[in-house]
Amino acid sequence: MKRQLGLAAVLAVVMGDMLGSGIFFTPGQVASVAQFEWQVYSIWLLCGVITLCGALTLAEIATLLPRSGASYHALGAAFGPRIAFIQAWTMVLVSGPGAIAGAAILFGELAARMTDTGAAWMWGAAVIVFFCAINVAGVAWGGRTQIILTSIKVLGLFALVVGALALAEAVLPTPVAVVGTSDDGIGSLVRVVGLGIGFVLFTYDGWIDASNVAGEVRDPNRAFPLAMGLGVVGVTLIYLIVNFAFLRIMPLAEMRHDPSMVAATVAEAAFGATGGSVLDVFIWVSIGGSLGGLILTLPRLYYAAAHEYVDRANRRGVGAMFRVLSYVSPRTSAPSGAIVMGGAIAILALISFGSFSSIVSFFVVPFQIVNILMVAAVFRLRPRLATRDTYRTPLYPLVPWFFIAVMSVFVIATLIYNPVESLIGCALALLGIPVFNLLNRDDSR
């Protein structure tokens, strides 16, 4: 594969993957646990800092190993091939298709409602095929598409914010009474963070997928860290401004009463009766942009793992899947096999499960554990691979340790509150171990 992505394209991938539909619905969820507006801003800012710590560390890892599927190669180099294979196994068969299918079904439901034609799964399958076709044409086409869609998303959010600030009447902020609490200080903030961090971190999700295109970035030592840093900071600022605009029109108490309608209420207050319809189109484009980013980045991870194991899989008689996943088009230099197979598995997941919500709880724990290990890989890779000219994470080692500590607490809390679903997800991930053992079996013994 060739290095064809510049700074603008990588920045669009980072921001495009992060800016999905979550910002339209998560503010209402945070308002349901917050007592004061400053708590809302605190948790969004905290999650932005957490994400930035992970992104800046990932940027160093991707510049040390600037290859397609950089996260896979980093885990293998730092912790051995078994951990890397389990990550790829989880992403190919569980997390990746689930994420794509979840975004596609949301896109399909909105499309079916707007057009009053077709079933949601049909629209969802169609949009997966559409983005697969774009990315099979080459990474340059995928990058340009992300630039266009991300620009539309940012401009649309800007229009919504300007309308909320300039065209709608402001309301006075009011505290929200939460049963069993009366503290408006640190204790209350800890409670809000504990209850709301999962919602907000999910809205920030997507930054990690950008590492999968590191092998196709021009001047990765400069462009990739700059895109990661600017992308996360930009998204954090956008989220804070959007929350300010929302809270200007809807007090916390009203948000809490109907959390799913916050964005629609703000749009109607700013632009009248047509505001809700315009917002639907904008959310539709936002979901499409996130979906396009997933279909651009995830197949690079699939390719990286399959390419490494294709010869061993052929010797074991199970090479067909690996051959498809490792196929690169000689004409476009795109991992066409991984794109097509990834899209096909996602469509199968879409039809089988109906929505991403039905499977998200199964993979969140193994997915976040892999993310923690990937950030921790910097401690092993920097001494071995760093040179005087390579990018280095600012405030090392505090930045990666902060991310690891916070996400470890989050994983423990998830295991406590959702033990059954979390353990099932871990079991599905661990099924990759016998497959790895089969591929690496020594027949001479």
Coordinates of C-alpha atoms in Angstrom, one line a residue:
M1 CA 0.0 0.0 0.0
K2 CA 1.2 3.5 -0.8
R3 CA 1.6 6.7 1.3
Q4 CA -1.1 8.9 -0.2
L5 CA -2.8 10.6 2.8
G6 CA -1.8 14.1 3.8
L7 CA -2.4 16.0 7.0
A8 CA -5.9 17.2 6.0
A9 CA -7.0 13.7 5.2
V10 CA -5.7 12.2 8.4
L11 CA -7.2 15.0 10.4
A12 CA -10.5 14.4 8.7
V13 CA -10.3 10.7 9.6
V14 CA -9.6 11.4 13.2
M15 CA -12.4 14.0 13.6
G16 CA -14.7 12.1 11.3
D17 CA -14.5 8.9 13.3
M18 CA -15.1 10.8 16.5
L19 CA -17.9 13.1 15.4
G20 CA -20.8 10.7 15.1
S21 CA -24.4 10.9 16.3
G22 CA -23.4 10.8 20.0
I23 CA -23.1 14.5 20.5
F24 CA -26.8 14.9 19.6
F25 CA -27.9 12.4 22.3
T26 CA -25.2 12.2 25.0
P27 CA -25.8 15.8 26.5
G28 CA -29.2 14.7 27.6
Q29 CA -27.8 11.6 29.3
V30 CA -25.2 13.6 31.1
A31 CA -27.8 16.1 32.2
S32 CA -29.7 13.2 33.8
V33 CA -27.0 12.7 36.4
A34 CA -25.7 16.3 36.8
Q35 CA -26.9 18.9 39.3
F36 CA -25.1 22.0 38.0
E37 CA -23.9 23.2 34.6
W38 CA -20.3 23.3 35.7
Q39 CA -20.4 19.6 36.3
V40 CA -21.5 19.0 32.7
Y41 CA -18.6 21.0 31.3
S42 CA -16.2 19.3 33.8
I43 CA -17.0 15.8 32.6
W44 CA -16.8 16.7 28.9
L45 CA -13.5 18.4 29.5
L46 CA -12.2 15.5 31.6
C47 CA -13.1 12.9 28.9
G48 CA -11.4 15.2 26.3
V49 CA -8.2 15.2 28.4
I50 CA -8.4 11.4 28.8
T51 CA -8.8 10.9 25.1
L52 CA -6.0 13.4 24.3
C53 CA -3.6 11.4 26.6
G54 CA -4.4 8.2 24.7
A55 CA -4.2 9.9 21.3
L56 CA -0.9 11.6 21.9
T57 CA 0.6 8.3 23.1
L58 CA -0.9 6.4 20.1
A59 CA 0.6 9.0 17.8
E60 CA 4.1 8.1 19.1
I61 CA 3.4 4.4 18.7
A62 CA 2.2 4.9 15.2
T63 CA 5.3 6.9 14.2
L64 CA 7.5 4.2 15.7
L65 CA 5.7 1.6 13.6
P66 CA 4.2 3.6 10.7
R67 CA 2.5 0.6 9.1
S68 CA -1.1 -0.2 8.1
G69 CA -2.8 -1.7 11.2
A70 CA -0.3 0.0 13.5
S71 CA -2.2 -1.0 16.6
Y72 CA -1.8 -4.7 15.7
H73 CA 1.9 -4.4 15.0
A74 CA 2.4 -2.4 18.2
L75 CA 0.7 -5.0 20.4
G76 CA 2.8 -7.8 18.7
A77 CA 6.1 -6.0 19.1
A78 CA 5.4 -5.0 22.8
F79 CA 3.5 -8.1 24.2
G80 CA 3.9 -10.9 21.7
P81 CA 2.0 -12.2 18.7
R82 CA -0.8 -13.9 20.8
I83 CA -2.1 -10.6 22.2
A84 CA -1.9 -9.0 18.8
F85 CA -3.8 -11.9 17.2
I86 CA -6.6 -11.8 19.9
Q87 CA -7.0 -8.0 19.1
A88 CA -7.4 -8.7 15.4
W89 CA -9.6 -11.7 16.1
T90 CA -12.0 -9.5 18.2
M91 CA -12.0 -6.7 15.7
V92 CA -12.6 -8.9 12.6
L93 CA -15.4 -11.0 14.0
V94 CA -17.0 -9.0 16.9
S95 CA -16.1 -5.4 17.5
G96 CA -15.5 -4.2 14.0
P97 CA -18.6 -5.6 12.4
G98 CA -20.7 -4.6 15.4
A99 CA -19.5 -1.0 15.2
I100 CA -20.2 -0.8 11.5
A101 CA -23.5 -2.5 11.8
G102 CA -24.6 -0.3 14.7
A103 CA -23.8 2.9 12.7
A104 CA -25.5 1.5 9.6
I105 CA -28.7 0.6 11.3
L106 CA -29.0 4.1 12.8
F107 CA -28.4 5.5 9.4
G108 CA -31.0 3.1 8.0
E109 CA -33.6 3.9 10.6
L110 CA -33.2 7.6 9.9
A111 CA -33.3 7.1 6.1
A112 CA -36.4 5.0 6.3
R113 CA -38.2 7.6 8.5
M114 CA -37.1 10.5 6.3
T115 CA -38.1 8.9 3.0
D116 CA -40.9 6.7 4.3
T117 CA -39.6 3.9 2.0
G118 CA -37.7 0.7 2.6
A119 CA -36.7 -1.2 5.7
A120 CA -33.9 0.1 8.0
W121 CA -31.7 -2.9 7.4
M122 CA -31.9 -2.4 3.6
W123 CA -30.8 1.2 3.9
G124 CA -28.1 0.1 6.3
A125 CA -26.8 -2.6 4.0
A126 CA -26.9 -0.2 1.0
V127 CA -24.8 2.4 2.8
I128 CA -22.2 -0.2 3.8
V129 CA -21.9 -1.3 0.2
F130 CA -21.6 2.4 -0.9
F131 CA -18.7 3.1 1.4
C132 CA -17.0 -0.2 0.6
A133 CA -17.1 0.7 -3.1
I134 CA -15.6 4.1 -2.4
N135 CA -12.7 2.6 -0.4
V136 CA -12.1 -0.3 -2.8
A137 CA -11.4 2.5 -5.4
G138 CA -8.4 3.5 -3.3
V139 CA -7.4 5.2 -0.1
A140 CA -7.2 8.6 -1.8
W141 CA -11.0 8.3 -2.6
G142 CA -11.7 7.3 1.0
G143 CA -9.6 10.2 2.3
R144 CA -11.4 12.7 0.1
T145 CA -14.8 11.4 1.1
Q146 CA -13.9 11.8 4.8
I147 CA -12.7 15.4 4.2
I148 CA -16.0 16.3 2.6
L149 CA -18.2 14.5 5.2
T150 CA -16.2 15.8 8.1
S151 CA -16.4 19.4 6.8
I152 CA -20.2 19.1 6.4
K153 CA -20.4 17.8 10.0
V154 CA -18.3 20.6 11.4
L155 CA -20.2 23.2 9.4
G156 CA -23.5 21.8 10.4
L157 CA -22.6 21.8 14.1
F158 CA -21.4 25.4 13.7
A159 CA -24.7 26.4 12.2
L160 CA -26.6 24.7 15.0
V161 CA -24.5 26.5 17.6
V162 CA -24.7 29.9 15.9
G163 CA -28.5 29.5 15.6
A164 CA -28.8 28.5 19.3
L165 CA -26.7 31.5 20.4
A166 CA -28.0 34.2 18.0
L167 CA -31.6 33.2 17.0
A168 CA -33.0 31.5 20.1
E169 CA -34.0 33.0 23.4
A170 CA -31.8 32.0 26.3
V171 CA -33.1 30.5 29.6
L172 CA -31.7 31.0 33.1
P173 CA -29.6 28.1 34.4
T174 CA -31.2 26.1 37.2
P175 CA -29.8 23.4 39.4
V176 CA -31.2 20.0 39.3
A177 CA -32.3 18.2 42.4
V178 CA -31.0 14.6 42.5
V179 CA -32.5 12.3 45.0
G180 CA -30.1 11.4 47.9
T181 CA -27.6 14.1 47.1
S182 CA -27.1 17.6 48.3
D183 CA -23.4 18.3 47.8
D184 CA -22.4 20.8 45.1
G185 CA -18.7 20.3 45.5
I186 CA -16.1 17.6 44.8
G187 CA -18.3 14.7 46.1
S188 CA -21.1 15.7 43.7
L189 CA -18.6 15.9 40.8
V190 CA -17.2 12.5 41.6
R191 CA -20.7 11.1 41.4
V192 CA -21.4 12.7 38.1
V193 CA -18.1 11.5 36.6
G194 CA -18.7 8.0 37.8
L195 CA -22.2 7.8 36.3
G196 CA -21.5 9.9 33.1
I197 CA -18.0 9.0 32.0
G198 CA -19.2 5.9 30.0
F199 CA -21.7 8.0 28.0
V200 CA -19.2 10.7 27.2
L201 CA -16.2 8.4 26.4
F202 CA -18.4 6.6 24.0
T203 CA -19.0 9.9 22.2
Y204 CA -15.3 10.5 22.0
D205 CA -14.6 7.0 20.7
G206 CA -13.1 6.6 17.2
W207 CA -9.7 8.2 17.7
I208 CA -7.9 4.9 18.0
D209 CA -9.1 3.7 14.6
A210 CA -7.0 6.3 12.8
S211 CA -3.8 4.4 13.7
N212 CA -4.8 1.7 11.2
V213 CA -4.0 4.1 8.2
A214 CA -0.5 5.0 9.6
G215 CA 1.1 3.0 6.8
E216 CA -0.5 5.2 4.1
V217 CA 0.3 8.6 5.6
R218 CA 2.9 10.9 4.0
D219 CA 5.5 12.1 6.5
P220 CA 3.9 10.1 9.4
N221 CA 6.4 11.5 11.9
R222 CA 4.9 15.0 11.5
A223 CA 1.5 14.5 10.0
F224 CA 0.1 11.8 12.3
P225 CA 0.9 13.3 15.7
L226 CA -0.3 16.7 14.5
A227 CA -3.5 15.2 13.2
M228 CA -4.2 13.3 16.4
G229 CA -3.5 16.2 18.7
L230 CA -5.4 18.8 16.6
G231 CA -8.3 16.3 16.0
V232 CA -8.9 15.5 19.6
V233 CA -8.5 19.1 20.8
G234 CA -10.8 20.3 18.0
V235 CA -13.5 17.7 18.8
T236 CA -13.3 18.6 22.5
L237 CA -13.8 22.3 21.8
I238 CA -16.7 21.5 19.5
Y239 CA -18.3 19.3 22.2
L240 CA -17.9 22.0 24.9
I241 CA -19.3 24.7 22.6
V242 CA -22.3 22.5 21.6
N243 CA -23.1 21.8 25.3
F244 CA -22.9 25.6 26.0
A245 CA -25.4 26.2 23.1
F246 CA -27.7 23.5 24.3
L247 CA -27.7 24.6 27.9
R248 CA -28.4 28.2 26.8
I249 CA -31.8 27.1 25.5
M250 CA -32.6 24.1 27.6
P251 CA -32.0 24.0 31.4
L252 CA -30.8 20.8 33.0
A253 CA -34.2 20.0 34.4
E254 CA -35.7 20.1 30.9
M255 CA -32.9 18.1 29.4
R256 CA -33.5 15.5 32.0
H257 CA -37.1 15.3 31.3
D258 CA -36.6 14.3 27.6
P259 CA -32.9 13.6 27.0
S260 CA -33.3 12.1 23.5
M261 CA -34.9 15.3 22.2
V262 CA -32.4 17.9 23.3
A263 CA -30.8 18.5 19.9
A264 CA -34.2 18.6 18.1
T265 CA -35.6 21.0 20.6
V266 CA -32.6 23.3 20.2
A267 CA -32.9 23.1 16.4
E268 CA -36.6 24.0 16.4
A269 CA -35.9 26.9 18.9
A270 CA -33.3 28.3 16.5
F271 CA -34.7 27.6 13.1
G272 CA -38.4 27.1 13.6
A273 CA -40.5 24.1 12.5
T274 CA -38.1 23.1 9.8
G275 CA -35.3 22.9 12.3
G276 CA -36.1 19.3 13.3
S277 CA -36.1 18.1 9.6
V278 CA -32.9 19.9 8.9
L279 CA -31.3 18.3 12.0
D280 CA -32.4 14.8 10.8
V281 CA -30.5 15.4 7.5
F282 CA -27.5 16.6 9.4
I283 CA -27.5 13.6 11.8
W284 CA -27.8 11.4 8.8
V285 CA -24.7 12.8 7.3
S286 CA -22.8 12.6 10.6
I287 CA -23.6 8.9 11.0
G288 CA -22.6 8.4 7.4
G289 CA -19.3 10.1 8.0
S290 CA -18.5 8.0 11.0
L291 CA -19.5 4.8 9.1
G292 CA -17.2 5.9 6.2
G293 CA -14.3 6.4 8.6
L294 CA -14.8 2.9 10.1
I295 CA -14.9 1.3 6.7
L296 CA -11.7 3.2 5.7
T297 CA -9.7 2.3 8.9
L298 CA -10.8 -1.1 10.2
P299 CA -9.9 -3.1 7.1
R300 CA -6.3 -2.0 7.5
L301 CA -6.2 -3.8 10.8
Y302 CA -7.8 -6.9 9.3
Y303 CA -5.2 -6.9 6.5
A304 CA -2.3 -6.5 8.8
A305 CA -3.2 -9.6 10.8
A306 CA -4.2 -11.7 7.9
H307 CA -1.1 -10.9 5.8
E308 CA 1.1 -12.1 8.7
Y309 CA -0.7 -15.4 9.1
V310 CA -1.7 -16.3 5.5
D311 CA 1.1 -18.8 4.9
R312 CA 0.6 -20.6 8.1
A313 CA -3.2 -20.7 7.5
N314 CA -2.6 -22.2 4.1
R315 CA -0.5 -25.0 5.6
R316 CA -3.3 -25.7 8.1
G317 CA -6.0 -25.9 5.4
V318 CA -7.8 -22.8 6.7
G319 CA -6.2 -20.3 4.4
A320 CA -9.2 -19.1 2.3
M321 CA -10.3 -16.4 4.8
F322 CA -6.8 -15.2 5.4
R323 CA -6.1 -15.0 1.6
V324 CA -9.1 -12.8 1.1
L325 CA -8.4 -10.6 4.0
S326 CA -4.7 -10.1 2.9
Y327 CA -5.5 -9.3 -0.8
V328 CA -4.3 -5.9 -2.0
S329 CA -5.6 -4.6 -5.3
P330 CA -2.6 -4.1 -7.6
R331 CA -4.4 -1.3 -9.4
T332 CA -5.6 0.9 -6.4
S333 CA -3.2 -0.4 -3.7
A334 CA -6.3 -0.8 -1.4
P335 CA -6.8 -3.8 0.9
S336 CA -9.8 -4.7 -1.2
G337 CA -10.3 -8.2 0.2
A338 CA -10.5 -6.9 3.8
I339 CA -12.8 -4.1 2.8
V340 CA -15.3 -6.4 1.0
M341 CA -15.1 -9.2 3.7
G342 CA -15.4 -6.7 6.5
G343 CA -18.5 -5.1 4.8
A344 CA -20.0 -8.6 4.3
I345 CA -19.6 -9.6 7.9
A346 CA -21.0 -6.2 9.0
I347 CA -24.1 -6.7 6.8
L348 CA -24.5 -10.2 8.3
A349 CA -24.3 -8.7 11.8
L350 CA -26.8 -6.0 10.9
I351 CA -29.3 -8.5 9.7
S352 CA -28.8 -10.9 12.6
F353 CA -28.7 -8.4 15.5
G354 CA -30.8 -5.5 14.2
S355 CA -28.8 -2.8 16.2
F356 CA -25.4 -2.2 17.7
S357 CA -26.9 -1.8 21.2
S358 CA -27.7 -5.5 21.3
I359 CA -24.0 -6.4 21.1
V360 CA -22.1 -3.4 22.4
S361 CA -22.0 -4.5 26.0
F362 CA -20.4 -7.8 24.9
F363 CA -17.2 -6.3 23.6
V364 CA -16.7 -3.1 25.5
V365 CA -14.5 -4.7 28.2
P366 CA -12.1 -6.7 25.9
F367 CA -12.1 -3.7 23.5
Q368 CA -11.0 -1.3 26.3
I369 CA -8.5 -3.8 27.7
V370 CA -6.8 -3.9 24.3
N371 CA -6.8 -0.1 24.2
I372 CA -5.1 0.0 27.6
L373 CA -2.5 -2.5 26.4
M374 CA -1.9 -0.6 23.3
V375 CA -1.2 2.7 25.2
A376 CA 1.0 0.7 27.6
A377 CA 3.0 -0.6 24.6
V378 CA 4.8 2.8 24.5
F379 CA 6.8 1.8 27.6
R380 CA 8.3 -1.2 25.7
L381 CA 8.6 0.3 22.2
R382 CA 10.2 3.7 23.0
P383 CA 13.4 2.2 24.4
R384 CA 13.8 -0.1 21.4
L385 CA 12.6 2.0 18.4
A386 CA 12.8 5.7 19.2
T387 CA 15.4 7.8 17.6
R388 CA 16.4 11.4 18.1
D389 CA 14.1 12.6 15.3
T390 CA 11.0 10.6 16.1
Y391 CA 8.0 12.2 17.8
R392 CA 7.7 11.8 21.6
T393 CA 4.6 11.9 23.8
P394 CA 4.6 15.2 25.8
L395 CA 4.9 14.9 29.6
Y396 CA 5.9 11.2 29.3
P397 CA 5.3 9.0 31.3
L398 CA 2.5 10.9 33.0
V399 CA 0.3 11.1 29.9
P400 CA 0.1 7.4 29.2
W401 CA -0.1 6.5 32.9
F402 CA -3.1 8.8 33.3
F403 CA -5.0 7.2 30.5
I404 CA -4.2 3.7 31.7
A405 CA -5.3 4.5 35.3
V406 CA -8.6 6.1 34.3
M407 CA -9.5 3.4 31.8
S408 CA -8.6 0.6 34.2
V409 CA -11.1 2.1 36.7
F410 CA -13.7 2.3 34.0
V411 CA -13.2 -1.4 33.0
I412 CA -13.4 -2.5 36.6
A413 CA -16.6 -0.6 37.1
T414 CA -18.1 -2.1 33.9
L415 CA -17.2 -5.6 35.1
I416 CA -18.9 -4.9 38.4
Y417 CA -22.1 -3.4 37.0
N418 CA -22.4 -5.6 33.8
P419 CA -20.7 -8.9 34.8
V420 CA -22.6 -11.3 32.6
E421 CA -22.3 -9.3 29.3
S422 CA -18.7 -8.4 30.0
L423 CA -17.6 -11.9 30.7
I424 CA -19.3 -13.2 27.6
G425 CA -17.4 -10.6 25.6
C426 CA -14.2 -11.6 27.2
A427 CA -15.0 -15.3 26.4
L428 CA -15.6 -14.4 22.7
A429 CA -12.3 -12.6 22.5
L430 CA -10.4 -15.5 24.2
L431 CA -11.8 -17.9 21.6
G432 CA -9.0 -16.5 19.4
I433 CA -6.4 -18.3 21.6
P434 CA -7.1 -21.8 20.2
V435 CA -7.1 -20.5 16.7
F436 CA -3.8 -18.8 17.3
N437 CA -2.4 -22.1 18.8
L438 CA -3.6 -24.0 15.7
L439 CA -1.9 -21.6 13.3
N440 CA 1.3 -21.7 15.3
R441 CA 1.4 -25.4 16.1
D442 CA 4.7 -27.1 15.5
D443 CA 4.0 -30.3 13.5
S444 CA 7.5 -31.6 14.0
R445 CA 6.8 -32.5 17.6

